[in-house]
């Protein structure tokens, strides 16, 4: 039954992407961060250098903000966590990038997410979608509180989590089945 819903979800995503891509011109642009370093304000007291590789470093997601389990996600099981932009993030991206460029980048990001879901599902790893601003990933020996909506972190994202390991932020662009199997320690 879970496999049926996974297949249906993938089909819906692929059909939506197909319809969406027909409504606008094709471009190779993407809304992914460039490798140039950007000076960015994270909160009212911290400024640091941010570059492309930073979006895959766990430390850039960690937070000491208070965590409310009623409005944020607590995860204590093995899974791949899909992150999609909030309506506020979408509005901000449209404003900053222009609507046409936003849709081109969103089309690319959704396509890469769909391909990642297909690879993850093919080896039987559960996928969930984050709903709040914060995630609490509770491992066997450590807990990680993450702010997945920090400014300049990607709005579309993927995090692997296994309670016996440190979480790993994953690039969906070049995700492989082998990388997924290695993280989740699946041997065949």
PDB file of C-alpha atoms in Angstrom:
ATOM      1  CA  UNK A   1       0.000   0.000   0.000  1.00  0.00           C
ATOM      2  CA  UNK A   2       2.811   2.426   0.875  1.00  0.00           C
ATOM      3  CA  UNK A   3       4.454   1.580  -2.456  1.00  0.00           C
ATOM      4  CA  UNK A   4       1.210   2.433  -4.263  1.00  0.00           C
ATOM      5  CA  UNK A   5       1.077   5.875  -2.635  1.00  0.00           C
ATOM      6  CA  UNK A   6       4.769   6.448  -3.374  1.00  0.00           C
ATOM      7  CA  UNK A   7       4.191   5.609  -7.030  1.00  0.00           C
ATOM      8  CA  UNK A   8       1.102   7.822  -7.178  1.00  0.00           C
ATOM      9  CA  UNK A   9       3.007  10.716  -5.584  1.00  0.00           C
ATOM     10  CA  UNK A  10       5.813  10.350  -8.121  1.00  0.00           C
ATOM     11  CA  UNK A  11       3.342  10.207 -11.019  1.00  0.00           C
ATOM     12  CA  UNK A  12       1.560  13.328  -9.785  1.00  0.00           C
ATOM     13  CA  UNK A  13       4.865  15.184  -9.471  1.00  0.00           C
ATOM     14  CA  UNK A  14       5.996  14.126 -12.950  1.00  0.00           C
ATOM     15  CA  UNK A  15       2.644  15.023 -14.546  1.00  0.00           C
ATOM     16  CA  UNK A  16       2.626  18.387 -12.757  1.00  0.00           C
ATOM     17  CA  UNK A  17       6.154  19.110 -13.920  1.00  0.00           C
ATOM     18  CA  UNK A  18       5.257  18.152 -17.474  1.00  0.00           C
ATOM     19  CA  UNK A  19       2.246  20.456 -17.523  1.00  0.00           C
ATOM     20  CA  UNK A  20       4.167  23.222 -15.800  1.00  0.00           C
ATOM     21  CA  UNK A  21       7.065  23.047 -18.262  1.00  0.00           C
ATOM     22  CA  UNK A  22       4.697  23.382 -21.233  1.00  0.00           C
ATOM     23  CA  UNK A  23       3.532  26.776 -20.030  1.00  0.00           C
ATOM     24  CA  UNK A  24       6.853  28.610 -20.172  1.00  0.00           C
ATOM     25  CA  UNK A  25       9.995  28.782 -22.311  1.00  0.00           C
ATOM     26  CA  UNK A  26      12.891  26.443 -21.559  1.00  0.00           C
ATOM     27  CA  UNK A  27      16.050  27.902 -20.080  1.00  0.00           C
ATOM     28  CA  UNK A  28      19.095  26.377 -18.472  1.00  0.00           C
ATOM     29  CA  UNK A  29      19.016  28.853 -15.600  1.00  0.00           C
ATOM     30  CA  UNK A  30      18.549  27.623 -12.069  1.00  0.00           C
ATOM     31  CA  UNK A  31      17.757  29.247  -8.755  1.00  0.00           C
ATOM     32  CA  UNK A  32      20.550  27.309  -7.059  1.00  0.00           C
ATOM     33  CA  UNK A  33      23.169  29.394  -5.315  1.00  0.00           C
ATOM     34  CA  UNK A  34      26.232  30.384  -7.293  1.00  0.00           C
ATOM     35  CA  UNK A  35      29.695  29.434  -6.157  1.00  0.00           C
ATOM     36  CA  UNK A  36      30.485  33.074  -5.503  1.00  0.00           C
ATOM     37  CA  UNK A  37      30.665  33.898  -1.830  1.00  0.00           C
ATOM     38  CA  UNK A  38      27.848  36.083  -0.597  1.00  0.00           C
ATOM     39  CA  UNK A  39      27.882  38.217   2.529  1.00  0.00           C
ATOM     40  CA  UNK A  40      24.588  37.475   4.236  1.00  0.00           C
ATOM     41  CA  UNK A  41      22.768  38.334   7.412  1.00  0.00           C
ATOM     42  CA  UNK A  42      21.558  35.187   9.180  1.00  0.00           C
ATOM     43  CA  UNK A  43      19.968  36.854  12.151  1.00  0.00           C
ATOM     44  CA  UNK A  44      20.242  40.229  13.817  1.00  0.00           C
ATOM     45  CA  UNK A  45      23.639  39.442  15.368  1.00  0.00           C
ATOM     46  CA  UNK A  46      25.506  37.093  13.027  1.00  0.00           C
ATOM     47  CA  UNK A  47      27.057  37.762   9.636  1.00  0.00           C
ATOM     48  CA  UNK A  48      29.260  35.228   7.889  1.00  0.00           C
ATOM     49  CA  UNK A  49      30.584  34.271   4.490  1.00  0.00           C
ATOM     50  CA  UNK A  50      28.206  31.993   2.603  1.00  0.00           C
ATOM     51  CA  UNK A  51      29.042  30.006  -0.498  1.00  0.00           C
ATOM     52  CA  UNK A  52      27.593  27.185  -2.592  1.00  0.00           C
ATOM     53  CA  UNK A  53      29.151  24.434  -0.474  1.00  0.00           C
ATOM     54  CA  UNK A  54      27.671  25.953   2.694  1.00  0.00           C
ATOM     55  CA  UNK A  55      24.203  24.718   1.751  1.00  0.00           C
ATOM     56  CA  UNK A  56      25.415  21.154   2.329  1.00  0.00           C
ATOM     57  CA  UNK A  57      27.124  21.747   5.698  1.00  0.00           C
ATOM     58  CA  UNK A  58      25.126  20.616   8.704  1.00  0.00           C
ATOM     59  CA  UNK A  59      26.555  23.370  10.921  1.00  0.00           C
ATOM     60  CA  UNK A  60      24.843  26.033   8.787  1.00  0.00           C
ATOM     61  CA  UNK A  61      21.437  24.548   9.658  1.00  0.00           C
ATOM     62  CA  UNK A  62      21.907  24.087  13.376  1.00  0.00           C
ATOM     63  CA  UNK A  63      20.092  26.470  15.690  1.00  0.00           C
ATOM     64  CA  UNK A  64      19.640  27.167  19.369  1.00  0.00           C
ATOM     65  CA  UNK A  65      16.195  28.710  18.827  1.00  0.00           C
ATOM     66  CA  UNK A  66      13.453  27.255  20.968  1.00  0.00           C
ATOM     67  CA  UNK A  67      11.695  24.238  19.500  1.00  0.00           C
ATOM     68  CA  UNK A  68       7.925  23.762  19.675  1.00  0.00           C
ATOM     69  CA  UNK A  69       6.892  20.185  18.829  1.00  0.00           C
ATOM     70  CA  UNK A  70       3.337  21.332  18.059  1.00  0.00           C
ATOM     71  CA  UNK A  71       4.391  23.494  15.102  1.00  0.00           C
ATOM     72  CA  UNK A  72       7.674  21.874  14.027  1.00  0.00           C
ATOM     73  CA  UNK A  73       8.805  18.411  13.033  1.00  0.00           C
ATOM     74  CA  UNK A  74      10.347  15.881  15.444  1.00  0.00           C
ATOM     75  CA  UNK A  75      11.936  12.984  13.584  1.00  0.00           C
ATOM     76  CA  UNK A  76      13.433   9.979  15.348  1.00  0.00           C
ATOM     77  CA  UNK A  77      13.353   7.351  12.595  1.00  0.00           C
ATOM     78  CA  UNK A  78      15.293   6.550   9.433  1.00  0.00           C
ATOM     79  CA  UNK A  79      14.075   8.631   6.482  1.00  0.00           C
ATOM     80  CA  UNK A  80      14.818  11.089   3.713  1.00  0.00           C
ATOM     81  CA  UNK A  81      13.347  14.512   4.512  1.00  0.00           C
ATOM     82  CA  UNK A  82      12.110  16.545   1.562  1.00  0.00           C
ATOM     83  CA  UNK A  83      12.023  20.301   1.941  1.00  0.00           C
ATOM     84  CA  UNK A  84       9.923  22.485  -0.315  1.00  0.00           C
ATOM     85  CA  UNK A  85       9.567  26.274  -0.129  1.00  0.00           C
ATOM     86  CA  UNK A  86       6.848  27.903   1.926  1.00  0.00           C
ATOM     87  CA  UNK A  87       4.451  30.332   0.277  1.00  0.00           C
ATOM     88  CA  UNK A  88       6.420  33.166   1.903  1.00  0.00           C
ATOM     89  CA  UNK A  89       9.675  31.869   0.399  1.00  0.00           C
ATOM     90  CA  UNK A  90       8.014  31.545  -3.001  1.00  0.00           C
ATOM     91  CA  UNK A  91       6.746  35.137  -2.832  1.00  0.00           C
ATOM     92  CA  UNK A  92      10.226  36.365  -1.836  1.00  0.00           C
ATOM     93  CA  UNK A  93      11.905  34.427  -4.678  1.00  0.00           C
ATOM     94  CA  UNK A  94       9.402  35.780  -7.210  1.00  0.00           C
ATOM     95  CA  UNK A  95      10.081  39.298  -5.971  1.00  0.00           C
ATOM     96  CA  UNK A  96      13.882  38.916  -6.038  1.00  0.00           C
ATOM     97  CA  UNK A  97      14.267  36.838  -9.204  1.00  0.00           C
ATOM     98  CA  UNK A  98      11.285  37.926 -11.235  1.00  0.00           C
ATOM     99  CA  UNK A  99       8.360  35.647 -11.878  1.00  0.00           C
ATOM    100  CA  UNK A 100       9.656  34.075 -15.107  1.00  0.00           C
ATOM    101  CA  UNK A 101      13.099  33.257 -13.659  1.00  0.00           C
ATOM    102  CA  UNK A 102      11.476  31.925 -10.504  1.00  0.00           C
ATOM    103  CA  UNK A 103       9.325  29.487 -12.497  1.00  0.00           C
ATOM    104  CA  UNK A 104      12.315  28.316 -14.533  1.00  0.00           C
ATOM    105  CA  UNK A 105      14.309  27.645 -11.339  1.00  0.00           C
ATOM    106  CA  UNK A 106      11.308  26.075  -9.605  1.00  0.00           C
ATOM    107  CA  UNK A 107      10.784  23.754 -12.567  1.00  0.00           C
ATOM    108  CA  UNK A 108      14.423  22.620 -12.338  1.00  0.00           C
ATOM    109  CA  UNK A 109      14.273  22.188  -8.559  1.00  0.00           C
ATOM    110  CA  UNK A 110      11.035  20.203  -8.671  1.00  0.00           C
ATOM    111  CA  UNK A 111      12.451  17.959 -11.403  1.00  0.00           C
ATOM    112  CA  UNK A 112      15.572  17.192  -9.337  1.00  0.00           C
ATOM    113  CA  UNK A 113      13.413  16.528  -6.262  1.00  0.00           C
ATOM    114  CA  UNK A 114      11.259  14.107  -8.286  1.00  0.00           C
ATOM    115  CA  UNK A 115      14.336  12.257  -9.569  1.00  0.00           C
ATOM    116  CA  UNK A 116      15.703  12.035  -6.004  1.00  0.00           C
ATOM    117  CA  UNK A 117      12.380  10.661  -4.736  1.00  0.00           C
ATOM    118  CA  UNK A 118      12.443   8.010  -7.453  1.00  0.00           C
ATOM    119  CA  UNK A 119      15.961   6.886  -6.430  1.00  0.00           C
ATOM    120  CA  UNK A 120      15.147   6.891  -2.717  1.00  0.00           C
ATOM    121  CA  UNK A 121      11.881   4.986  -3.225  1.00  0.00           C
ATOM    122  CA  UNK A 122      13.666   2.415  -5.401  1.00  0.00           C
ATOM    123  CA  UNK A 123      15.634   1.175  -2.387  1.00  0.00           C
ATOM    124  CA  UNK A 124      12.774   1.378   0.097  1.00  0.00           C
ATOM    125  CA  UNK A 125      13.730   4.398   2.196  1.00  0.00           C
ATOM    126  CA  UNK A 126      10.770   6.273   3.648  1.00  0.00           C
ATOM    127  CA  UNK A 127      10.398   9.888   2.482  1.00  0.00           C
ATOM    128  CA  UNK A 128       8.640  12.584   4.462  1.00  0.00           C
ATOM    129  CA  UNK A 129       8.042  16.263   3.791  1.00  0.00           C
ATOM    130  CA  UNK A 130       9.074  18.853   6.350  1.00  0.00           C
ATOM    131  CA  UNK A 131       6.258  21.186   7.309  1.00  0.00           C
ATOM    132  CA  UNK A 132       7.652  23.697   9.782  1.00  0.00           C
ATOM    133  CA  UNK A 133      10.595  26.036   9.994  1.00  0.00           C
ATOM    134  CA  UNK A 134      12.507  23.812  12.384  1.00  0.00           C
ATOM    135  CA  UNK A 135      13.390  20.140  12.487  1.00  0.00           C
ATOM    136  CA  UNK A 136      14.488  18.226  15.534  1.00  0.00           C
ATOM    137  CA  UNK A 137      16.332  15.105  14.492  1.00  0.00           C
ATOM    138  CA  UNK A 138      16.630  12.807  17.458  1.00  0.00           C
ATOM    139  CA  UNK A 139      19.394  10.252  17.141  1.00  0.00           C
ATOM    140  CA  UNK A 140      20.376   7.473  19.506  1.00  0.00           C
ATOM    141  CA  UNK A 141      23.154   9.535  21.098  1.00  0.00           C
ATOM    142  CA  UNK A 142      22.569  13.115  19.939  1.00  0.00           C
ATOM    143  CA  UNK A 143      19.808  15.513  18.895  1.00  0.00           C
ATOM    144  CA  UNK A 144      20.107  18.109  16.132  1.00  0.00           C
ATOM    145  CA  UNK A 145      17.854  21.183  16.047  1.00  0.00           C
ATOM    146  CA  UNK A 146      17.822  22.617  12.548  1.00  0.00           C
ATOM    147  CA  UNK A 147      16.430  25.796  11.009  1.00  0.00           C
ATOM    148  CA  UNK A 148      15.660  24.689   7.461  1.00  0.00           C
ATOM    149  CA  UNK A 149      14.296  28.087   6.428  1.00  0.00           C
ATOM    150  CA  UNK A 150      17.382  30.208   7.193  1.00  0.00           C
ATOM    151  CA  UNK A 151      18.013  32.981   4.731  1.00  0.00           C
ATOM    152  CA  UNK A 152      20.154  31.898   1.764  1.00  0.00           C
ATOM    153  CA  UNK A 153      19.726  28.180   2.375  1.00  0.00           C
ATOM    154  CA  UNK A 154      18.004  26.427  -0.537  1.00  0.00           C
ATOM    155  CA  UNK A 155      14.222  26.382  -0.468  1.00  0.00           C
ATOM    156  CA  UNK A 156      14.199  22.946  -2.126  1.00  0.00           C
ATOM    157  CA  UNK A 157      16.343  20.551  -0.178  1.00  0.00           C
ATOM    158  CA  UNK A 158      16.895  16.984   0.967  1.00  0.00           C
ATOM    159  CA  UNK A 159      18.227  15.657   4.266  1.00  0.00           C
ATOM    160  CA  UNK A 160      19.110  12.044   4.974  1.00  0.00           C
ATOM    161  CA  UNK A 161      18.597  10.924   8.570  1.00  0.00           C
ATOM    162  CA  UNK A 162      19.440   7.685  10.323  1.00  0.00           C
ATOM    163  CA  UNK A 163      19.278   7.754  14.158  1.00  0.00           C
ATOM    164  CA  UNK A 164      22.692   6.057  14.432  1.00  0.00           C
ATOM    165  CA  UNK A 165      24.424   8.694  12.255  1.00  0.00           C
ATOM    166  CA  UNK A 166      24.792  12.428  11.807  1.00  0.00           C
ATOM    167  CA  UNK A 167      22.199  13.889   9.388  1.00  0.00           C
ATOM    168  CA  UNK A 168      23.460  14.641   5.891  1.00  0.00           C
ATOM    169  CA  UNK A 169      22.297  17.488   3.655  1.00  0.00           C
ATOM    170  CA  UNK A 170      22.145  16.108   0.111  1.00  0.00           C
ATOM    171  CA  UNK A 171      22.345  17.688  -3.327  1.00  0.00           C
ATOM    172  CA  UNK A 172      19.454  16.346  -5.383  1.00  0.00           C
ATOM    173  CA  UNK A 173      21.203  17.385  -8.595  1.00  0.00           C
ATOM    174  CA  UNK A 174      23.764  14.617  -8.539  1.00  0.00           C
ATOM    175  CA  UNK A 175      22.192  12.153  -6.092  1.00  0.00           C
ATOM    176  CA  UNK A 176      22.935   8.522  -6.877  1.00  0.00           C
ATOM    177  CA  UNK A 177      21.382   5.297  -5.653  1.00  0.00           C
ATOM    178  CA  UNK A 178      24.843   4.268  -4.393  1.00  0.00           C
ATOM    179  CA  UNK A 179      25.161   7.447  -2.303  1.00  0.00           C
ATOM    180  CA  UNK A 180      21.749   6.731  -0.793  1.00  0.00           C
ATOM    181  CA  UNK A 181      22.620   3.097  -0.086  1.00  0.00           C
ATOM    182  CA  UNK A 182      25.932   4.130   1.489  1.00  0.00           C
ATOM    183  CA  UNK A 183      24.350   6.619   3.876  1.00  0.00           C
ATOM    184  CA  UNK A 184      21.586   4.245   4.946  1.00  0.00           C
ATOM    185  CA  UNK A 185      24.036   1.305   5.072  1.00  0.00           C
ATOM    186  CA  UNK A 186      22.098  -0.863   2.641  1.00  0.00           C
ATOM    187  CA  UNK A 187      24.202  -3.791   1.457  1.00  0.00           C
ATOM    188  CA  UNK A 188      23.222  -6.072  -1.401  1.00  0.00           C
TER     189      UNK A 188
END
